[in-house]
Amino acid sequence: MPRIAHQPGRRALAMLALGALLGPAIARASKPPRLHAPDGVALGGHDAVAYMADGMPAAGEARFATEWGGARWLFRSAEHRAAFLDMPDRYAPQYGGHCAWAMARGYLAPGDPLQWRVVAGRLFVNYDAAVHRRWLRDMPGFIAAADRNWPRFG
C-alpha cells in the first residue's frame, strides 16, 4: 500500500507528543520579571542614591526621572540621577528590589523601600517591618542564600 504524503511519520508524531508533554513545564519555568517596579516605578518612587549618599530613603521627583532596567527611577536631584546613571548597578537594590529575606528562602516577594539596609555597599529591601527584623538576625547568612538563589530569577 502506497504511503500517503500527508500522513505524519513516526518522528513527527514523537515530536508532537514530546511538545505536548513539555510545553506546560516550559511555560511554568519562564522567569518572572527581574525588577520589582509596581506601576513601572522602581523603589516606590524613592531615590536609589539617597540610601547611600544620605543614609536614608528620600522621595524622588518626576523632574529628575530616568529609565533603566525597564522601570522608571525617580531622584531628588540631578546629581543623584547622574550618579545613578554612571553606576546603576551600585545603587539599584539587590534582587531587583524584591524582598531579600524571601529571596534567601527561594521565592519572590515585593520589597518595601522603607524596610531597607545598606550592607557592604549593597542596598537590600524587605517585605515589611516584621520580615526586616527577622532578616537582621542573620544578614550574612540570608544574603549568602539570596545570592545563591537570585540567578534562578534574575
PDB file of C-alpha atoms in Angstrom, residues 23-80:
ATOM      1  CA  GLY A  23       5.021  22.604  26.758  1.00  0.00           C
ATOM      2  CA  PRO A  24       3.304  23.214  30.120  1.00  0.00           C
ATOM      3  CA  ALA A  25       6.548  22.619  32.034  1.00  0.00           C
ATOM      4  CA  ILE A  26       8.406  25.102  29.846  1.00  0.00           C
ATOM      5  CA  ALA A  27       5.674  27.703  30.335  1.00  0.00           C
ATOM      6  CA  ARG A  28       5.817  27.243  34.122  1.00  0.00           C
ATOM      7  CA  ALA A  29       9.593  27.595  34.090  1.00  0.00           C
ATOM      8  CA  SER A  30       9.568  31.013  32.420  1.00  0.00           C
ATOM      9  CA  LYS A  31      11.322  33.591  34.563  1.00  0.00           C
ATOM     10  CA  PRO A  32       9.469  36.359  36.397  1.00  0.00           C
ATOM     11  CA  PRO A  33      10.341  39.996  35.792  1.00  0.00           C
ATOM     12  CA  ARG A  34      13.833  40.908  37.004  1.00  0.00           C
ATOM     13  CA  LEU A  35      12.866  44.227  38.567  1.00  0.00           C
ATOM     14  CA  HIS A  36      10.128  44.776  41.137  1.00  0.00           C
ATOM     15  CA  ALA A  37       8.567  48.027  39.930  1.00  0.00           C
ATOM     16  CA  PRO A  38       4.844  48.349  40.645  1.00  0.00           C
ATOM     17  CA  ASP A  39       3.245  50.653  38.094  1.00  0.00           C
ATOM     18  CA  GLY A  40       6.623  50.777  36.338  1.00  0.00           C
ATOM     19  CA  VAL A  41       8.301  52.857  39.077  1.00  0.00           C
ATOM     20  CA  ALA A  42      11.290  51.393  40.921  1.00  0.00           C
ATOM     21  CA  LEU A  43      11.601  51.613  44.717  1.00  0.00           C
ATOM     22  CA  GLY A  44       8.132  53.092  45.006  1.00  0.00           C
ATOM     23  CA  GLY A  45       9.494  56.383  43.680  1.00  0.00           C
ATOM     24  CA  HIS A  46      12.293  56.655  46.251  1.00  0.00           C
ATOM     25  CA  ASP A  47      15.720  57.932  45.225  1.00  0.00           C
ATOM     26  CA  ALA A  48      18.064  54.908  44.993  1.00  0.00           C
ATOM     27  CA  VAL A  49      21.171  57.059  45.508  1.00  0.00           C
ATOM     28  CA  ALA A  50      19.823  58.676  48.692  1.00  0.00           C
ATOM     29  CA  TYR A  51      20.062  55.405  50.638  1.00  0.00           C
ATOM     30  CA  MET A  52      23.845  55.523  50.330  1.00  0.00           C
ATOM     31  CA  ALA A  53      24.557  59.215  49.869  1.00  0.00           C
ATOM     32  CA  ASP A  54      22.200  60.446  52.605  1.00  0.00           C
ATOM     33  CA  GLY A  55      21.868  57.311  54.727  1.00  0.00           C
ATOM     34  CA  MET A  56      18.081  57.276  54.384  1.00  0.00           C
ATOM     35  CA  PRO A  57      15.343  56.924  51.794  1.00  0.00           C
ATOM     36  CA  ALA A  58      14.117  60.091  50.140  1.00  0.00           C
ATOM     37  CA  ALA A  59      11.219  60.636  47.769  1.00  0.00           C
ATOM     38  CA  GLY A  60      12.292  61.228  44.206  1.00  0.00           C
ATOM     39  CA  GLU A  61      10.829  63.839  41.889  1.00  0.00           C
ATOM     40  CA  ALA A  62       9.458  63.321  38.395  1.00  0.00           C
ATOM     41  CA  ARG A  63      11.622  66.138  37.041  1.00  0.00           C
ATOM     42  CA  PHE A  64      14.710  64.053  37.897  1.00  0.00           C
ATOM     43  CA  ALA A  65      13.460  60.772  36.427  1.00  0.00           C
ATOM     44  CA  THR A  66      15.251  58.320  34.182  1.00  0.00           C
ATOM     45  CA  GLU A  67      14.563  54.925  32.632  1.00  0.00           C
ATOM     46  CA  TRP A  68      16.756  51.934  33.436  1.00  0.00           C
ATOM     47  CA  GLY A  69      16.175  48.192  33.537  1.00  0.00           C
ATOM     48  CA  GLY A  70      12.647  48.515  32.211  1.00  0.00           C
ATOM     49  CA  ALA A  71      11.494  50.810  35.013  1.00  0.00           C
ATOM     50  CA  ARG A  72      11.250  54.484  35.797  1.00  0.00           C
ATOM     51  CA  TRP A  73      13.576  55.717  38.568  1.00  0.00           C
ATOM     52  CA  LEU A  74      12.994  58.983  40.423  1.00  0.00           C
ATOM     53  CA  PHE A  75      15.681  61.062  42.141  1.00  0.00           C
ATOM     54  CA  ARG A  76      15.644  64.078  44.414  1.00  0.00           C
ATOM     55  CA  SER A  77      18.321  65.888  42.419  1.00  0.00           C
ATOM     56  CA  ALA A  78      20.052  65.974  39.057  1.00  0.00           C
ATOM     57  CA  GLU A  79      23.274  64.998  40.849  1.00  0.00           C
ATOM     58  CA  HIS A  80      21.711  61.821  42.234  1.00  0.00           C
TER      59      HIS A  80
END
